[in-house]
Tab-separated table of C-alpha atoms and ligand atoms in Angstrom:
chain	number	residue	atom	x	y	z
Q	1	MET	CA	49.246	57.343	83.916
Q	2	HIS	CA	51.775	59.425	82.032
Q	3	LEU	CA	53.121	62.214	84.229
Q	4	ALA	CA	55.653	63.566	81.752
Q	5	ARG	CA	52.649	65.375	80.256
Q	6	PHE	CA	52.944	67.796	83.182
Q	7	GLY	CA	55.634	70.384	83.804
Q	8	ARG	CA	58.135	69.357	86.467
Q	9	ILE	CA	61.306	70.904	87.818
Q	10	SER	CA	63.836	68.736	89.605
Q	11	LEU	CA	64.264	69.802	93.239
Q	12	GLY	CA	64.943	66.592	95.129
Q	13	HIS	CA	66.770	63.277	95.247
Q	14	PHE	CA	64.707	60.478	93.727
Q	15	PRO	CA	63.973	57.633	94.038
Q	16	THR	CA	64.049	57.828	97.821
Q	17	PRO	CA	65.335	54.725	99.599
Q	18	LEU	CA	63.037	51.853	100.553
Q	19	GLU	CA	64.395	50.109	103.644
Q	20	LYS	CA	63.465	47.193	105.834
Q	21	MET	CA	62.818	47.932	109.528
Q	22	GLY	CA	64.124	44.637	110.880
Q	23	ASN	CA	64.557	45.671	114.501
Q	24	LEU	CA	61.138	47.301	114.763
Q	25	THR	CA	59.485	44.292	113.090
Q	26	LYS	CA	61.083	42.005	115.697
Q	27	THR	CA	60.228	44.273	118.633
Q	28	LEU	CA	56.588	44.613	117.597
Q	29	GLY	CA	56.256	40.955	116.573
Q	30	GLY	CA	55.259	41.598	112.927
Q	31	PRO	CA	53.882	42.413	110.362
Q	32	GLN	CA	56.925	42.864	108.103
Q	33	LEU	CA	57.695	46.576	108.322
Q	34	TRP	CA	59.340	48.698	105.657
Q	35	ILE	CA	59.991	52.405	105.445
Q	36	LYS	CA	59.938	54.638	102.362
Q	37	ARG	CA	62.366	57.428	103.134
Q	38	ASP	CA	60.690	60.597	101.869
Q	39	ASP	CA	62.487	62.342	104.719
Q	40	CYS	CA	65.479	61.954	102.365
Q	41	THR	CA	64.187	64.003	99.422
Q	42	GLY	CA	67.187	66.267	99.920
Q	43	LEU	CA	65.678	69.749	99.706
Q	44	ALA	CA	66.666	71.701	102.841
Q	45	THR	CA	66.429	68.646	105.158
Q	46	GLY	CA	63.809	67.021	102.930
Q	47	GLY	CA	60.246	65.869	103.418
Q	48	ASN	CA	57.097	65.158	101.461
Q	49	LYS	CA	56.524	68.711	100.157
Q	50	THR	CA	59.482	68.409	97.767
Q	51	ARG	CA	57.578	66.051	95.458
Q	52	LYS	CA	54.575	68.389	95.298
Q	53	LEU	CA	56.760	71.441	94.747
Q	54	GLU	CA	58.429	69.906	91.682
Q	55	PHE	CA	55.061	70.168	89.889
Q	56	LEU	CA	53.838	73.369	91.575
Q	57	VAL	CA	56.987	75.380	90.915
Q	58	ALA	CA	57.029	74.261	87.276
Q	59	ASP	CA	53.491	75.626	86.973
Q	60	ALA	CA	54.558	78.880	88.690
Q	61	ILE	CA	57.433	79.370	86.259
Q	62	ALA	CA	55.258	78.490	83.254
Q	63	LYS	CA	52.924	81.265	84.397
Q	64	GLY	CA	55.766	83.796	84.589
Q	65	ALA	CA	56.007	84.047	88.395
Q	66	ASP	CA	59.101	85.247	90.246
Q	67	THR	CA	57.649	85.033	93.761
Q	68	LEU	CA	56.156	82.079	95.651
Q	69	VAL	CA	53.571	82.860	98.325
Q	70	THR	CA	52.265	80.229	100.707
Q	71	GLN	CA	50.985	79.590	104.220
Q	72	GLY	CA	51.300	77.089	107.033
Q	73	ALA	CA	51.467	76.627	110.791
Q	74	THR	CA	54.404	78.298	112.572
Q	75	GLN	CA	56.534	75.133	112.350
Q	76	SER	CA	55.446	74.367	108.792
Q	77	ASN	CA	57.701	71.977	106.896
Q	78	HIS	CA	55.911	73.031	103.741
Q	79	VAL	CA	56.888	76.694	104.152
Q	80	ARG	CA	60.512	75.691	104.776
Q	81	GLN	CA	60.674	73.535	101.630
Q	82	THR	CA	58.880	76.172	99.520
Q	83	ALA	CA	61.392	78.775	100.711
Q	84	ALA	CA	64.251	76.441	99.757
Q	85	ALA	CA	62.754	75.802	96.301
Q	86	ALA	CA	62.534	79.583	95.794
Q	87	CYS	CA	66.211	79.988	96.750
Q	88	LYS	CA	67.278	77.255	94.381
Q	89	LEU	CA	65.369	78.792	91.461
Q	90	GLY	CA	66.267	82.430	92.154
Q	91	MET	CA	62.735	83.312	93.231
Q	92	LYS	CA	61.439	85.093	96.339
Q	93	CYS	CA	59.289	83.457	98.989
Q	94	PHE	CA	56.710	85.080	101.255
Q	95	ALA	CA	54.669	83.114	103.780
Q	96	LEU	CA	51.975	83.518	106.391
Q	97	LEU	CA	52.524	81.524	109.577
Q	98	GLU	CA	49.428	80.637	111.580
Q	99	ARG	CA	49.814	80.636	115.378
Q	100	ARG	CA	47.997	77.307	115.627
Q	101	VAL	CA	50.155	76.118	118.530
Q	102	THR	CA	50.863	78.594	121.331
Q	103	ASN	CA	51.669	76.488	124.397
Q	104	GLN	CA	55.022	74.885	123.520
Q	105	GLY	CA	57.418	77.436	125.004
Q	106	ASP	CA	59.654	80.249	123.747
Q	107	GLN	CA	61.648	78.098	121.351
Q	108	TYR	CA	58.598	77.353	119.263
Q	109	GLU	CA	58.533	80.593	117.254
Q	110	GLN	CA	62.307	80.757	116.775
Q	111	ALA	CA	63.821	77.295	116.555
Q	112	GLY	CA	63.324	74.371	114.195
Q	113	ASN	CA	61.693	75.256	110.901
Q	114	VAL	CA	61.422	78.976	111.753
Q	115	LEU	CA	65.192	79.191	112.123
Q	116	LEU	CA	65.580	77.482	108.738
Q	117	ASP	CA	62.986	79.848	107.170
Q	118	ASP	CA	65.184	82.736	108.365
Q	119	LEU	CA	68.287	81.193	106.820
Q	120	LEU	CA	66.393	80.719	103.558
Q	121	LYS	CA	65.448	84.421	103.621
Q	122	CYS	CA	61.766	83.636	103.615
Q	123	GLU	CA	59.740	86.723	104.531
Q	124	TYR	CA	56.899	85.796	106.833
Q	125	GLU	CA	54.117	87.369	108.871
Q	126	PHE	CA	52.217	85.717	111.691
Q	127	ARG	CA	48.462	85.337	111.829
Q	128	PRO	CA	46.268	84.315	114.781
Q	129	GLU	CA	44.681	80.855	114.777
Q	130	GLY	CA	41.367	80.137	113.128
Q	131	LEU	CA	41.331	82.291	109.977
Q	132	ASP	CA	40.694	80.883	106.506
Q	133	MET	CA	44.423	80.708	105.853
Q	134	ASN	CA	44.216	79.975	102.132
Q	135	ALA	CA	42.010	83.062	101.704
Q	136	GLU	CA	44.479	85.099	103.826
Q	137	GLY	CA	47.373	83.797	101.772
Q	138	GLN	CA	45.685	84.631	98.486
Q	139	ALA	CA	44.954	88.169	99.765
Q	140	TYR	CA	48.599	88.492	100.827
Q	141	ALA	CA	49.690	87.382	97.342
Q	142	ASP	CA	47.360	89.982	95.792
Q	143	GLN	CA	48.913	92.741	97.956
Q	144	LEU	CA	52.404	91.657	96.885
Q	145	ALA	CA	51.291	91.655	93.245
Q	146	GLU	CA	50.151	95.283	93.606
Q	147	LYS	CA	53.697	96.089	94.729
Q	148	GLY	CA	55.049	94.586	91.500
Q	149	HIS	CA	55.851	90.990	92.442
Q	150	LYS	CA	54.866	88.314	89.949
Q	151	THR	CA	53.254	86.054	92.489
Q	152	TYR	CA	52.140	82.431	92.463
Q	153	PHE	CA	50.073	81.289	95.428
Q	154	ILE	CA	50.592	77.748	96.702
Q	155	PRO	CA	47.854	76.552	99.093
Q	156	GLY	CA	48.730	75.153	102.532
Q	157	GLY	CA	50.725	71.932	102.299
Q	158	GLY	CA	50.936	72.348	98.508
Q	159	SER	CA	47.697	70.375	98.473
Q	160	ASN	CA	45.858	70.900	95.227
Q	161	ALA	CA	45.647	68.579	92.214
Q	162	ILE	CA	48.920	69.866	90.728
Q	163	GLY	CA	50.799	69.294	93.983
Q	164	ALA	CA	49.202	65.876	94.462
Q	165	LEU	CA	50.758	64.764	91.152
Q	166	GLY	CA	53.960	64.506	93.190
Q	167	TYR	CA	52.445	61.640	95.163
Q	168	ALA	CA	50.879	59.989	92.137
Q	169	SER	CA	54.458	59.882	90.909
Q	170	ALA	CA	55.624	58.508	94.288
Q	171	ALA	CA	53.044	55.716	93.959
Q	172	SER	CA	54.591	54.580	90.689
Q	173	GLU	CA	58.111	54.931	92.140
Q	174	LEU	CA	57.151	52.688	95.071
Q	175	VAL	CA	55.511	50.042	92.898
Q	176	TYR	CA	58.576	49.953	90.655
Q	177	GLN	CA	60.858	49.503	93.684
Q	178	ALA	CA	58.645	46.820	95.190
Q	179	ASP	CA	58.476	44.910	91.892
Q	180	SER	CA	62.257	45.160	91.402
Q	181	LEU	CA	62.852	43.767	94.894
Q	182	GLY	CA	60.092	41.168	94.602
Q	183	ILE	CA	58.173	42.502	97.629
Q	184	ARG	CA	54.382	42.356	97.697
Q	185	PHE	CA	53.128	45.332	99.684
Q	186	ASP	CA	49.712	45.000	101.289
Q	187	LYS	CA	49.342	48.323	103.042
Q	188	LEU	CA	50.947	51.741	103.219
Q	189	VAL	CA	50.601	53.903	106.338
Q	190	HIS	CA	51.428	57.602	106.682
Q	191	ALA	CA	50.503	60.825	108.468
Q	192	THR	CA	47.799	62.822	106.688
Q	193	GLY	CA	47.107	66.535	107.136
Q	194	SER	CA	46.269	68.845	104.238
Q	195	ALA	CA	45.451	65.649	102.282
Q	196	GLY	CA	47.638	66.078	99.185
Q	197	THR	CA	49.987	63.225	99.982
Q	198	GLN	CA	47.251	60.658	100.510
Q	199	ALA	CA	45.150	62.006	97.623
Q	200	GLY	CA	48.106	61.705	95.249
Q	201	LEU	CA	48.885	58.164	96.423
Q	202	VAL	CA	45.252	57.087	96.109
Q	203	ALA	CA	44.999	58.637	92.630
Q	204	GLY	CA	48.314	57.079	91.583
Q	205	PHE	CA	47.488	53.554	92.795
Q	206	HIS	CA	44.013	53.895	91.257
Q	207	ALA	CA	45.501	54.906	87.896
Q	208	MET	CA	47.850	51.898	88.000
Q	209	ASN	CA	45.148	49.580	89.318
Q	210	THR	CA	47.403	48.615	92.233
Q	211	PRO	CA	45.778	46.805	95.168
Q	212	ILE	CA	47.725	48.401	98.033
Q	213	ASP	CA	45.547	49.859	100.822
Q	214	ILE	CA	46.565	53.336	101.894
Q	215	VAL	CA	45.933	54.169	105.529
Q	216	GLY	CA	46.112	57.812	106.587
Q	217	ILE	CA	46.742	58.701	110.221
Q	218	SER	CA	45.109	62.072	110.727
Q	219	VAL	CA	47.059	64.755	112.560
Q	220	ARG	CA	44.178	67.218	112.775
Q	221	ALA	CA	40.706	66.518	111.339
Q	222	ASN	CA	38.243	63.859	112.448
Q	223	LYS	CA	37.951	60.659	110.424
Q	224	GLU	CA	34.936	61.579	108.260
Q	225	LYS	CA	36.239	65.037	107.410
Q	226	GLN	CA	39.718	63.739	106.593
Q	227	ILE	CA	38.345	60.991	104.336
Q	228	ASP	CA	36.139	63.583	102.587
Q	229	ASN	CA	39.075	65.947	102.058
Q	230	VAL	CA	41.328	63.200	100.721
Q	231	HIS	CA	38.607	61.735	98.490
Q	232	LYS	CA	37.672	65.096	96.960
Q	233	LEU	CA	41.290	65.925	96.144
Q	234	ALA	CA	42.001	62.384	94.893
Q	235	VAL	CA	39.077	62.708	92.435
Q	236	ALA	CA	40.398	66.086	91.223
Q	237	THR	CA	43.874	64.583	90.834
Q	238	ALA	CA	42.545	61.563	88.933
Q	239	ASP	CA	40.688	63.975	86.615
Q	240	LEU	CA	43.877	65.938	86.007
Q	241	ILE	CA	45.792	62.705	85.296
Q	242	GLY	CA	42.977	61.622	82.993
Q	243	THR	CA	42.242	58.285	84.666
Q	244	ARG	CA	39.283	56.259	83.491
Q	245	GLY	CA	36.927	54.756	86.050
Q	246	GLU	CA	35.419	56.174	89.214
Q	247	LEU	CA	37.565	56.734	92.281
Q	248	GLN	CA	35.271	55.670	95.098
Q	249	ARG	CA	35.201	57.048	98.622
Q	250	ASP	CA	35.792	53.589	100.087
Q	251	MET	CA	39.266	53.617	98.497
Q	252	VAL	CA	40.240	56.131	101.188
Q	253	GLU	CA	40.901	55.017	104.769
Q	254	ALA	CA	41.891	57.260	107.669
Q	255	PHE	CA	42.022	57.027	111.462
Q	256	ASP	CA	41.698	59.908	113.912
Q	257	GLU	CA	42.536	58.173	117.203
Q	258	TYR	CA	46.118	59.445	117.212
Q	259	VAL	CA	45.524	63.218	116.932
Q	260	GLY	CA	45.413	63.659	120.721
Q	261	PRO	CA	44.405	67.120	122.016
Q	262	GLY	CA	44.902	68.721	118.592
Q	263	TYR	CA	47.223	69.696	115.754
Q	264	GLY	CA	50.798	70.066	116.955
Q	265	GLN	CA	49.839	69.020	120.492
Q	266	PRO	CA	52.034	66.259	121.892
Q	267	THR	CA	50.731	62.815	122.844
Q	268	ASP	CA	52.489	60.146	124.904
Q	269	GLN	CA	52.233	57.663	122.011
Q	270	MET	CA	53.954	60.175	119.684
Q	271	VAL	CA	56.834	60.688	122.135
Q	272	ASP	CA	57.176	56.906	122.545
Q	273	ALA	CA	57.080	56.330	118.776
Q	274	ILE	CA	59.794	58.923	118.146
Q	275	SER	CA	62.004	57.446	120.873
Q	276	LEU	CA	61.445	53.904	119.588
Q	277	LEU	CA	62.304	54.694	115.942
Q	278	ALA	CA	65.434	56.540	117.019
Q	279	SER	CA	66.693	53.769	119.302
Q	280	GLU	CA	65.654	50.789	117.133
Q	281	GLU	CA	66.307	52.049	113.620
Q	282	GLY	CA	68.373	55.252	113.983
Q	283	ILE	CA	65.636	57.228	112.239
Q	284	PHE	CA	64.246	60.588	113.372
Q	285	LEU	CA	60.525	61.233	113.128
Q	286	ASP	CA	58.811	64.550	113.967
Q	287	PRO	CA	56.358	65.587	116.707
Q	288	VAL	CA	53.561	66.950	114.483
Q	289	TYR	CA	53.225	64.434	111.643
Q	290	SER	CA	55.445	61.378	111.251
Q	291	GLY	CA	55.616	60.752	115.034
Q	292	LYS	CA	51.831	60.580	115.187
Q	293	GLY	CA	51.756	58.570	111.954
Q	294	MET	CA	54.101	56.025	113.520
Q	295	ALA	CA	52.073	56.059	116.759
Q	296	GLY	CA	49.122	55.163	114.526
Q	297	LEU	CA	50.992	52.320	112.845
Q	298	ILE	CA	52.056	50.917	116.228
Q	299	GLY	CA	48.536	51.353	117.642
Q	300	LEU	CA	46.992	49.535	114.670
Q	301	ILE	CA	49.514	46.693	115.021
Q	302	GLN	CA	48.583	46.354	118.698
Q	303	LYS	CA	44.880	46.263	117.784
Q	304	GLY	CA	45.523	43.395	115.361
Q	305	TYR	CA	44.688	45.451	112.259
Q	306	PHE	CA	47.383	43.694	110.170
Q	307	ARG	CA	48.069	40.008	109.573
Q	308	LYS	CA	51.549	38.933	110.703
Q	309	ASP	CA	52.542	37.901	107.184
Q	310	GLU	CA	51.568	41.207	105.598
Q	311	ASN	CA	54.154	43.603	104.236
Q	312	VAL	CA	53.430	47.098	105.486
Q	313	VAL	CA	55.324	50.169	104.368
Q	314	PHE	CA	55.443	53.338	106.440
Q	315	LEU	CA	55.900	56.467	104.355
Q	316	HIS	CA	58.276	58.717	106.285
Q	317	THR	CA	57.085	62.181	105.281
Q	318	GLY	CA	59.945	64.032	107.011
Q	319	GLY	CA	59.723	66.897	109.492
Q	320	ALA	CA	62.553	66.126	111.947
Q	321	SER	CA	63.607	69.809	111.912
Q	322	GLY	CA	60.512	70.337	114.042
Q	323	LEU	CA	62.077	68.307	116.890
Q	324	PHE	CA	64.085	71.382	117.834
Q	325	ALA	CA	60.890	73.351	118.472
Q	326	TYR	CA	59.773	70.685	120.977
Q	327	GLN	CA	63.000	70.223	122.927
Q	328	HIS	CA	61.193	70.142	126.244
Q	329	LEU	CA	59.598	66.799	125.293
Q	330	PHE	CA	62.828	64.979	124.562
Q	331	SER	CA	65.757	66.679	126.276
Q	332	LYS	CA	67.230	64.903	129.297
Q	333	GLN	CA	68.120	68.341	130.641
Q	334	LYS	CA	65.316	70.612	131.718
Q	335	VAL	CA	64.521	73.178	129.056
Q	336	ALA	CA	62.632	76.290	130.104
N	1	PLP	C1	52.790	68.177	105.421
N	1	PLP	C2	53.297	66.989	106.131
N	1	PLP	C3	52.532	65.806	106.207
N	1	PLP	C4	51.131	65.690	105.712
N	1	PLP	O1	51.031	65.701	104.325
N	1	PLP	P1	49.706	66.284	103.645
N	1	PLP	O2	49.948	66.169	102.217
N	1	PLP	O3	49.598	67.716	104.144
N	1	PLP	O4	48.552	65.485	104.126
N	1	PLP	C5	53.082	64.701	106.814
N	1	PLP	N1	54.316	64.761	107.349
N	1	PLP	C6	55.070	65.877	107.317
N	1	PLP	C7	56.402	65.848	107.956
N	1	PLP	C8	54.584	67.029	106.706
N	1	PLP	O5	55.345	68.131	106.692
């Protein structure tokens, strides 16, 4: 794997820290828990989209674009980080926000990531739930191009093979850190949605022939669909990297027991996981992704999925800005 063959523009702070979660390990009674802090990538409160955007934005600039167009749910972390990347590079950002969650109160369409989108001068339009949002986004980009913008469309979550290179790179960063510290990692757990993060990790570990199992905790799709999505994109990413050898479907693992009623819909385990990480480790997770990812890690520990002597790393994918759109779940004072 030789990623310098691909264009990349620096947007974040790397390598992100790798920390031990001593208190949580003790409270849960093992395995040995670590956390890879991709909430600390630095771009406009950070998160996993920064790594993907370093490759995507380089491609946009190579193609002569001056305007980034993308799409996401109303509280999209991806839209917020894309808007920040545009600011940093003197580009414009337009986004479509899908009203995928409509029952979380008045704050939801104004606070959290939407507030930050406003500060970043992202221009956005809302769409109702259930459309083919990548098709809508591409059509939106085409309209903007007719008005003279030099547009580059980034799919939801930045999840295509170019974006996934960011997580192939993260895989090699993590292995380097683990080897430097002399830690043998057995498994990596993280929240999986549009699939680019997991696909990039799977493709990266495959390219390096690294025997670390990657466990995705789905935040939306059922198990079979999520594994299919991740596998398909991991194969495309491996092709782009130029890896030899087949990337098999059984290299992808995902669980769907922690989605709850649906995308962006709270669960009790998510609320408990967020409270636990804050009080035990001083780390903020988010209600849509990393909170459910951590609920999945805790649930799997309770089911005996890991051996006590295993080293398990949780990839913190960011998203804490979204807490402010879900105040009613966490505030001690009643919020309307
Ligand atoms: C987008 C996102 C994810 C999921 O990553 P995918 O690459 O879309 O699967 C996880 N956590 C947070 C905070 C995110 O914003």
